[in-house]
Short mmCIF file of C-alpha atoms and ligand atoms in Angstrom, two decimals:
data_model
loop_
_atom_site.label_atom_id
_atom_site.label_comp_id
_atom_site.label_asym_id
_atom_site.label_seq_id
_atom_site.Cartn_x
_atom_site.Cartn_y
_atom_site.Cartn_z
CA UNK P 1 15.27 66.72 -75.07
CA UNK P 2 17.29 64.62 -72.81
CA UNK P 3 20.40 63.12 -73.00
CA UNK P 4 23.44 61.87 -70.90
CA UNK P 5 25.79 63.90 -72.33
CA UNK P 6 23.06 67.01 -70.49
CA UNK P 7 24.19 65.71 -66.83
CA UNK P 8 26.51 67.96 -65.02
CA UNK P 9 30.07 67.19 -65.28
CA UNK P 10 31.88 66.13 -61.72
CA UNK P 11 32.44 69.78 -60.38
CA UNK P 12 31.56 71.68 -63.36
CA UNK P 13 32.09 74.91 -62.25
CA UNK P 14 28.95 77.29 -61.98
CA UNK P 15 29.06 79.80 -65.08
CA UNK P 16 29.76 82.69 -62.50
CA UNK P 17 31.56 82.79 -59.75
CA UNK P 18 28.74 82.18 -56.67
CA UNK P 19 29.59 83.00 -53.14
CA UNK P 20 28.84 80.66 -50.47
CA UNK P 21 28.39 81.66 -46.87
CA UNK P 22 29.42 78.53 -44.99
CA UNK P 23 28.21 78.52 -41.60
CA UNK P 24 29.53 76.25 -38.61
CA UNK P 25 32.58 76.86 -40.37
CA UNK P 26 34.94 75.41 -37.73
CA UNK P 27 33.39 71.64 -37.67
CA UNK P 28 34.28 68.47 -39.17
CA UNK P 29 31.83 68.91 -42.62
CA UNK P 30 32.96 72.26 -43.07
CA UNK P 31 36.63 71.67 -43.01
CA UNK P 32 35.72 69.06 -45.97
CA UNK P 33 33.96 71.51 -47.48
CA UNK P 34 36.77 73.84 -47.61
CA UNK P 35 39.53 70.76 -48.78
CA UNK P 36 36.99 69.73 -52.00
CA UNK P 37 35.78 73.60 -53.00
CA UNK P 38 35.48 73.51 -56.66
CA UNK P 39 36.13 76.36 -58.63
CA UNK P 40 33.91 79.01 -59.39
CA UNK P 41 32.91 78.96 -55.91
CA UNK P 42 33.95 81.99 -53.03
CA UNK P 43 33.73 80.73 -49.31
CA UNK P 44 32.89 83.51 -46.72
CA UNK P 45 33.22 81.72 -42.82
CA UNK P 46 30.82 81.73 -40.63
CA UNK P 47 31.32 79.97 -37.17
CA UNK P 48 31.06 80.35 -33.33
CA UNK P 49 32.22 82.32 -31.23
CA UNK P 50 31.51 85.47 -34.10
CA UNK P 51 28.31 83.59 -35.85
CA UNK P 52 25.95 82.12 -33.79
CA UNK P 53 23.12 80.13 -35.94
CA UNK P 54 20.03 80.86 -32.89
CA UNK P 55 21.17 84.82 -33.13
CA UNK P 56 18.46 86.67 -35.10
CA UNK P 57 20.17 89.80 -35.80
CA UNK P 58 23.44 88.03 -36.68
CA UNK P 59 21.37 85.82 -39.32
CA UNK P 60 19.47 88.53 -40.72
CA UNK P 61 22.40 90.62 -40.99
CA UNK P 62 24.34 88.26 -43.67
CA UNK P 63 21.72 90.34 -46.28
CA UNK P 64 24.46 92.62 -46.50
CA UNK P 65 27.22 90.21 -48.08
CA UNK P 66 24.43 89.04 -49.92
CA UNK P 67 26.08 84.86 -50.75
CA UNK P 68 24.64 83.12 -53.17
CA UNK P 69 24.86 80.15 -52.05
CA UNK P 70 23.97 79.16 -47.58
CA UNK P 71 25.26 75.90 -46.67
CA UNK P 72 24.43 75.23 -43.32
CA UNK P 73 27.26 72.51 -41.25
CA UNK P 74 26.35 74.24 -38.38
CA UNK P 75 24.72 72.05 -34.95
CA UNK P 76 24.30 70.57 -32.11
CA UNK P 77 25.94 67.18 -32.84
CA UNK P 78 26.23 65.72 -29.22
CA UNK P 79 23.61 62.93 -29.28
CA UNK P 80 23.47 62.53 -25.70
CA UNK P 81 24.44 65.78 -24.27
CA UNK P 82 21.03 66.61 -26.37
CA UNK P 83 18.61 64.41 -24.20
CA UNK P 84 19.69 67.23 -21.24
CA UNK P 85 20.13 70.01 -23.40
CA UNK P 86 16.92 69.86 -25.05
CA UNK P 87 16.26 73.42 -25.57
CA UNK P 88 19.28 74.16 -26.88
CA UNK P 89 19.19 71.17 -28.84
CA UNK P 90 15.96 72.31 -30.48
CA UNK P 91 17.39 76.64 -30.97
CA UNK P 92 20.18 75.32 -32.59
CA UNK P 93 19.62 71.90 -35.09
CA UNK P 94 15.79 73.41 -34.88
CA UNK P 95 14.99 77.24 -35.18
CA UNK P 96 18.66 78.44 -36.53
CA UNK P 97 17.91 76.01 -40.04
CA UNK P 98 14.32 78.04 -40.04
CA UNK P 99 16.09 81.80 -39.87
CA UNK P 100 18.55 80.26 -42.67
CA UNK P 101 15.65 80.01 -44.62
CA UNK P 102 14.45 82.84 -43.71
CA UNK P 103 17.07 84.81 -45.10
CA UNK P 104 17.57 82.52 -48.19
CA UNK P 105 14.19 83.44 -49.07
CA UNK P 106 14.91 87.51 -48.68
CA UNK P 107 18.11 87.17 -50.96
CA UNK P 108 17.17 84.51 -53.16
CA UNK P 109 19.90 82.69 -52.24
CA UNK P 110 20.10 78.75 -52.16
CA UNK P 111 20.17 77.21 -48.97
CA UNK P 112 21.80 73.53 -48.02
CA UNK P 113 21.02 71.98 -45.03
CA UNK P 114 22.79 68.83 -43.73
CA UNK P 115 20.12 66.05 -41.68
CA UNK P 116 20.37 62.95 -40.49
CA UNK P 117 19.24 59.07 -40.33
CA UNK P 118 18.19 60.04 -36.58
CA UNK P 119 15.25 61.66 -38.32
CA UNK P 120 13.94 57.67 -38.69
CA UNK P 121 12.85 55.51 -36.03
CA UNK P 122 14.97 52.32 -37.63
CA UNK P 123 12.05 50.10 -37.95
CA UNK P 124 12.44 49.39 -41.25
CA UNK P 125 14.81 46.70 -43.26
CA UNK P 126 15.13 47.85 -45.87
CA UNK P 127 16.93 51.34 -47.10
CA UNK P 128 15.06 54.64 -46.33
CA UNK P 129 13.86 57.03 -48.71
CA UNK P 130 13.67 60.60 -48.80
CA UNK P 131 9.59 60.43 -48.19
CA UNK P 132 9.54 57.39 -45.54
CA UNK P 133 8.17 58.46 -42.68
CA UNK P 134 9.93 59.94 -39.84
CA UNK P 135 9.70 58.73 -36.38
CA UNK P 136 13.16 60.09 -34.41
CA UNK P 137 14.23 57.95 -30.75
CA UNK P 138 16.42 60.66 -29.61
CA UNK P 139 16.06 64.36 -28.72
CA UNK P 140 18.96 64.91 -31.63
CA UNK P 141 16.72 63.69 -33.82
CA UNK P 142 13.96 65.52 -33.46
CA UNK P 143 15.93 68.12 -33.34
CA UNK P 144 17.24 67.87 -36.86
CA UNK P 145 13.42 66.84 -38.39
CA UNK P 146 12.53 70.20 -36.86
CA UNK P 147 14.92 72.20 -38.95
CA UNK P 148 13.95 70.28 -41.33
CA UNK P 149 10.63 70.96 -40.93
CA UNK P 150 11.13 74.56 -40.63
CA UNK P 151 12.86 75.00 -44.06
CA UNK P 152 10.18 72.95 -45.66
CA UNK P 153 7.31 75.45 -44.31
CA UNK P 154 9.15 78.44 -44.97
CA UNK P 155 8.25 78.36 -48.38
CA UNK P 156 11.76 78.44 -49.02
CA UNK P 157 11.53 76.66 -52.62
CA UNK P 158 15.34 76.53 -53.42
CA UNK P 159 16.66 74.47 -50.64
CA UNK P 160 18.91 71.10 -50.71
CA UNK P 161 17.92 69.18 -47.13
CA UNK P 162 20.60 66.59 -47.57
CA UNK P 163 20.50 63.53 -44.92
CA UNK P 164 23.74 61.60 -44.06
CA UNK P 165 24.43 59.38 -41.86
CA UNK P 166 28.09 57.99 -39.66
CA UNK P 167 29.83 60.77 -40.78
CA UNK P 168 34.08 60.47 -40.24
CA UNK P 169 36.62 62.69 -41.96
CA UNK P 170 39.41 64.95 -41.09
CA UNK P 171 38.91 67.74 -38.27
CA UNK P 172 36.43 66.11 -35.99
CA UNK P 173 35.94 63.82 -33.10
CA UNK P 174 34.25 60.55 -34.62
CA UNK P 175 34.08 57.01 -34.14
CA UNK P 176 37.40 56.30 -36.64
CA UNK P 177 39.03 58.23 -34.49
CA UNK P 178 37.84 57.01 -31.42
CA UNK P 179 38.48 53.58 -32.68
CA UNK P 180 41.69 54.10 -33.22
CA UNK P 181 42.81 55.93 -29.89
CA UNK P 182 41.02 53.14 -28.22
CA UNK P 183 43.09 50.38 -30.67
CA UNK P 184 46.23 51.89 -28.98
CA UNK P 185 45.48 51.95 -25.14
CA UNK P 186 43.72 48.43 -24.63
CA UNK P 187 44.09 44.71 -26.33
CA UNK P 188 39.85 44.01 -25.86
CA UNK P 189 37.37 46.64 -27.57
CA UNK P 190 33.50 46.09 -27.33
CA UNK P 191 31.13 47.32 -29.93
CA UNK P 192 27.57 47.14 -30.63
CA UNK P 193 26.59 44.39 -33.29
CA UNK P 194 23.09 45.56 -33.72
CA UNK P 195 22.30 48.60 -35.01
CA UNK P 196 23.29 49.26 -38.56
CA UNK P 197 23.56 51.93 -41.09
CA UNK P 198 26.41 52.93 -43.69
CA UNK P 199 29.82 55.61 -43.17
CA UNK P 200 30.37 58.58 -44.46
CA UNK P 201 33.48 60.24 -45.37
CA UNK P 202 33.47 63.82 -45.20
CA UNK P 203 35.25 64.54 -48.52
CA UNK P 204 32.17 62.36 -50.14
CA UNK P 205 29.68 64.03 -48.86
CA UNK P 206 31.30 67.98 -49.48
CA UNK P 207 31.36 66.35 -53.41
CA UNK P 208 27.78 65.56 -53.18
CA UNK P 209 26.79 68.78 -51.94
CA UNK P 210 28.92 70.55 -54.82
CA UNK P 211 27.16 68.02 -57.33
CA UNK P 212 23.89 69.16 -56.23
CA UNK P 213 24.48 72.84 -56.11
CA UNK P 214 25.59 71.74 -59.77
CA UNK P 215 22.16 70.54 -60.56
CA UNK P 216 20.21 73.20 -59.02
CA UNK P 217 22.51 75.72 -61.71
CA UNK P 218 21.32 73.11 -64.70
CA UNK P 219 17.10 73.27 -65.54
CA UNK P 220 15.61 69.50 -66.22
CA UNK P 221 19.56 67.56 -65.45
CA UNK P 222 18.12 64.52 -66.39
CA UNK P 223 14.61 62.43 -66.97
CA UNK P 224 14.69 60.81 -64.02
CA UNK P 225 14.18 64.05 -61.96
CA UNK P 226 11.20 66.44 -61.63
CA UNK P 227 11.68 69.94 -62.90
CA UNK P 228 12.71 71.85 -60.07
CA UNK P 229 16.10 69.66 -58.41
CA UNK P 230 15.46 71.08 -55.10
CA UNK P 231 14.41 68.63 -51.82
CA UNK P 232 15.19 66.39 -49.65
CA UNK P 233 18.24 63.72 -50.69
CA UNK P 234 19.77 61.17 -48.82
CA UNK P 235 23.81 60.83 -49.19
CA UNK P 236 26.06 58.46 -47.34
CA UNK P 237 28.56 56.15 -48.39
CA UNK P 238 27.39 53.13 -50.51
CA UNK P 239 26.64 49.11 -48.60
CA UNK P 240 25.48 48.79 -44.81
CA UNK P 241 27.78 47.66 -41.51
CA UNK P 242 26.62 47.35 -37.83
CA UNK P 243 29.21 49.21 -35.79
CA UNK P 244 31.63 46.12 -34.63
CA UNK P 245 32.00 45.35 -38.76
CA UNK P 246 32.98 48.86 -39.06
CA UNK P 247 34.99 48.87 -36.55
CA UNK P 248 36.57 45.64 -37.28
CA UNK P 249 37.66 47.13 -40.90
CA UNK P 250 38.99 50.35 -39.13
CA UNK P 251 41.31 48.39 -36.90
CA UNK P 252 41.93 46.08 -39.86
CA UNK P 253 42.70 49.32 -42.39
CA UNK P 254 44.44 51.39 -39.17
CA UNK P 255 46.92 48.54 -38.77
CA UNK P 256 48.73 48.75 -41.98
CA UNK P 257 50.24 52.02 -41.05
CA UNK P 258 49.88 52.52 -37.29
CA UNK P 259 51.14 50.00 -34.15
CA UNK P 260 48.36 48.98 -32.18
CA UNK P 261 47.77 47.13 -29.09
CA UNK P 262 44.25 45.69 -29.61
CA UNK P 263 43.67 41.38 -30.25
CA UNK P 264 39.89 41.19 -29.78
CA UNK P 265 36.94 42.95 -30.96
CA UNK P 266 34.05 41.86 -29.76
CA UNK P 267 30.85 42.10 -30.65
CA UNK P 268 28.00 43.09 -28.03
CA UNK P 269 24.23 43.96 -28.50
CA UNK P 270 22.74 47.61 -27.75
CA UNK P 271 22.26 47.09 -23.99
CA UNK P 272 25.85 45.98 -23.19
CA UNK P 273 26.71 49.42 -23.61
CA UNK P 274 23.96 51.56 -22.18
CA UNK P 275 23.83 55.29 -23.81
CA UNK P 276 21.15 57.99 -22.79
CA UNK P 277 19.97 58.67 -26.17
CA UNK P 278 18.42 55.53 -27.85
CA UNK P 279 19.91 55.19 -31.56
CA UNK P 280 18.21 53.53 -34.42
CA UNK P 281 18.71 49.70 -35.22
CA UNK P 282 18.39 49.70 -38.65
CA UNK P 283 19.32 53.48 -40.66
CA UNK P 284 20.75 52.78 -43.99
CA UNK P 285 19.23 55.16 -46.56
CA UNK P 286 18.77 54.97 -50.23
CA UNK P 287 21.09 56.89 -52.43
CA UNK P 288 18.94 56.54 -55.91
CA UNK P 289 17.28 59.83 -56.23
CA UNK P 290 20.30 61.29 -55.35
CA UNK P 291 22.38 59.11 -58.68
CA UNK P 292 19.06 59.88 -60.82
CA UNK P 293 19.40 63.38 -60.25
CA UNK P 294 23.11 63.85 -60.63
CA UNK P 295 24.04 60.91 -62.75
CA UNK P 296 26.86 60.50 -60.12
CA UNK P 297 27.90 56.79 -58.74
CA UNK P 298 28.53 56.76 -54.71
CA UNK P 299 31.40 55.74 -53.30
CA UNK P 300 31.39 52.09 -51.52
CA UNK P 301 31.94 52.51 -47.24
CA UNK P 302 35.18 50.63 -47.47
CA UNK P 303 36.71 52.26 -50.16
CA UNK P 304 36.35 55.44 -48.96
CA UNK P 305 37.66 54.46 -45.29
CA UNK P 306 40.69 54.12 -47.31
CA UNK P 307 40.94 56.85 -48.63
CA UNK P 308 40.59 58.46 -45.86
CA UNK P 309 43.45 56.88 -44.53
CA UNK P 310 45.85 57.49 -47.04
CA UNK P 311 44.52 61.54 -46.73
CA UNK P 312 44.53 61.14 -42.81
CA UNK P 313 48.48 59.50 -42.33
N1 LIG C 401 28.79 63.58 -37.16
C1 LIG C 401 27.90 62.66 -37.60
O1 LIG C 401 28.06 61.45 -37.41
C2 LIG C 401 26.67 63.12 -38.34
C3 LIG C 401 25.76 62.15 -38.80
C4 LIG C 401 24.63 62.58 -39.51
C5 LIG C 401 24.42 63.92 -39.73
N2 LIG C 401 25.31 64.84 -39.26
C6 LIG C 401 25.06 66.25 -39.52
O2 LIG C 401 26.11 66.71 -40.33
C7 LIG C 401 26.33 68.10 -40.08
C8 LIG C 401 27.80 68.37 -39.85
O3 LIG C 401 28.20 67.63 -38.71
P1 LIG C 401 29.71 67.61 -38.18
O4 LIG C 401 29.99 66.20 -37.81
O5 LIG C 401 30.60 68.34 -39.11
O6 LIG C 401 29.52 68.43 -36.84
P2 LIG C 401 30.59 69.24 -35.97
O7 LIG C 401 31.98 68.84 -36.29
O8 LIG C 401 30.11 69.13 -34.55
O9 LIG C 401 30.39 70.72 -36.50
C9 LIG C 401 29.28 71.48 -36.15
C10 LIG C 401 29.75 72.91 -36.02
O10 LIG C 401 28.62 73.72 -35.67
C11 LIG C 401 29.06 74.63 -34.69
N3 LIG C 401 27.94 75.17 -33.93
C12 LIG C 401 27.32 74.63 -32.85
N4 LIG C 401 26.38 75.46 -32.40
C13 LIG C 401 26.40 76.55 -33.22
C14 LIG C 401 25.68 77.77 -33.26
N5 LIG C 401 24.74 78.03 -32.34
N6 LIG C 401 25.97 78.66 -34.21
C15 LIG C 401 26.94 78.41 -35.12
N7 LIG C 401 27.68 77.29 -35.14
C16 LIG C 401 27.40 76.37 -34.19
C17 LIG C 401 30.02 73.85 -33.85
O11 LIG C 401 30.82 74.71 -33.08
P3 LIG C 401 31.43 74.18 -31.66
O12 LIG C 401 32.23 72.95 -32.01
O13 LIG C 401 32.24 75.35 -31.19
O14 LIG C 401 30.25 73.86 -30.81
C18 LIG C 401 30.82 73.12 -34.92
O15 LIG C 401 31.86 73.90 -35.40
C19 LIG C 401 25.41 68.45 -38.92
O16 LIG C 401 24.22 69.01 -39.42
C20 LIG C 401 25.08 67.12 -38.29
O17 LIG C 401 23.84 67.14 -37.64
C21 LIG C 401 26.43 64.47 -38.57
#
């Protein structure tokens, strides 16, 4: 029997308490994580330069506080500093997701995994779904589609791989930011005008997580979904920019509370502003099976940029 009134409630909190070990606790996700924590939840930290994601032993060894609940914010998020640091690239974003599972699987615990668009080539235009093929430009992101890969053939069946994609928020270098510090020391900025894909606010995608973690607490949430809620989801904000339109509605948003000394913004294609890891042109995903599943609307880019502000000033 099915029914709307069966979907999970917006942060319904899990009948028992559940602990979550949150690891790559010191980065930009995590501190979102840690502002939206519903309750019912317990958050035990895990970060660098105690927790390292590639150590073995230290992995393993979180058996003994035994969380319920492993959501992984941890990696290597430097998409260029990856095309020289490949190895490292691939220990961290590739083989520290597969020990995760690794010990999810020993302790039953439920692991969540945060991906990216970079696991797509961008060839497409139209929104990616969760089973489109991959095809990653970048070292980055094959990176990420190998810890992807090795949560998928651990045999780990209680896993959440969600994607995301242009992710801003509180606590972290990103292009807002970046945008706005430029805003203030020059009157021209140049962005690229061709390559597109959709924002994400932090705080948005911490709810998601929760809403999932919801849904894997709640057998058969809805019709739509298959019996087990586990997989791979997609989760950004709602619409599609290039980078100059987001920037554009940055400057446009960052001006109503801020003095800054930028006049133009113009727009300029890919190879006016040479980078050494190639990016996707076209990475805007699908959010359906993630609304099917949880019943939940998503949040449109531009509303949520302001939001943002109002949290961020
Ligand atoms: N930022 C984006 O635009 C974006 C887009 C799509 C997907 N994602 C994904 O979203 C997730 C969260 O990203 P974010 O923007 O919050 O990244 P972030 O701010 O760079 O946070 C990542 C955290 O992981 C830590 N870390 C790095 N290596 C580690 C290791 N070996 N062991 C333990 N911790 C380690 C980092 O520590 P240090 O800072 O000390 O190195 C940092 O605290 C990542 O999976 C990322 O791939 C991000």
């Amino acid at each position: 029997m099915t029914s709307n009134s069966q979907l999970p409630t917006p942060h319904s909190p899990p009948s028992v308490s559940r602990t979550i070990a949150l690891i790559g606790a010191n980065g930009m996700l995590a501190s979102a994580v840690k502002r939206v924590l519903p309750p019912g939840y317990q958050l035990m930290a895990y970060g660098l330069p105690d927790f390292d994601i590639t150590n073995r032993s230290q992995v393993l060894a979180l058996q003994d506080s035994a969380p319920d609940i492993i959501l992984n914010c941890a990696a290597y998020t430097n998409v260029d500093g990856c095309e020289t640091q490949h190895e490292l690239a691939m220990q961290v974003n590739g083989e520290g997701p597969g020990l995760l599972a690794q010990l999810a699987s020993e302790i039953d615990a439920v692991l969540v995994h945060v991906s990216t668009d970079f696991v797509f080539s961008g060839d497409k235009k139209e929104p990616y779904h969760e089973e489109d093929p991959t095809g990653p430009l970048s070292v980055y992101g094959q990176s990420k589609l190998l810890g992807e890969q090795r949560i998928i053939e651990s045999g780990l069946k209680k896993y959440f791989i969600v994607r995301t994609s242009w992710l801003y928020g509180l606590g972290g270098n990103n292009f807002v930011e970046t945008m706005i510090r430029l805003a203030k020391e020059r009157t021209e900025l140049k962005v690229v005008d061709d390559q597109w894909g959709t924002p994400t606010w932090t705080d948005d995608l911490a709810e998601a997580i929760f809403q999932l973690l919801t849904l894997g607490d709640t057998p058969h949430p809805s019709p739509l979904t298959p019996p087990s809620p586990y997989g791979v989801y997609h989760f950004s904000n709602e619409g599609e920019c290039s980078w100059y339109q987001f920037a554009v509605e940055i400057i446009d948003q960052a001006r109503k509370s801020e003095s800054l000394k930028v006049e133009n913004i113009l727009p300029i294609p890919t190879e006016g502003y040479p980078l050494p890891a190639q990016r996707p042109k076209y990475s805007v995903m699908s959010k359906e099976k993630y609304k099917a599943a949880t019943g939940r609307q998503v949040p449109e880019w531009r509303e949520s940029l302001g939001k943002y502000f109002q949290e961020r000033f």
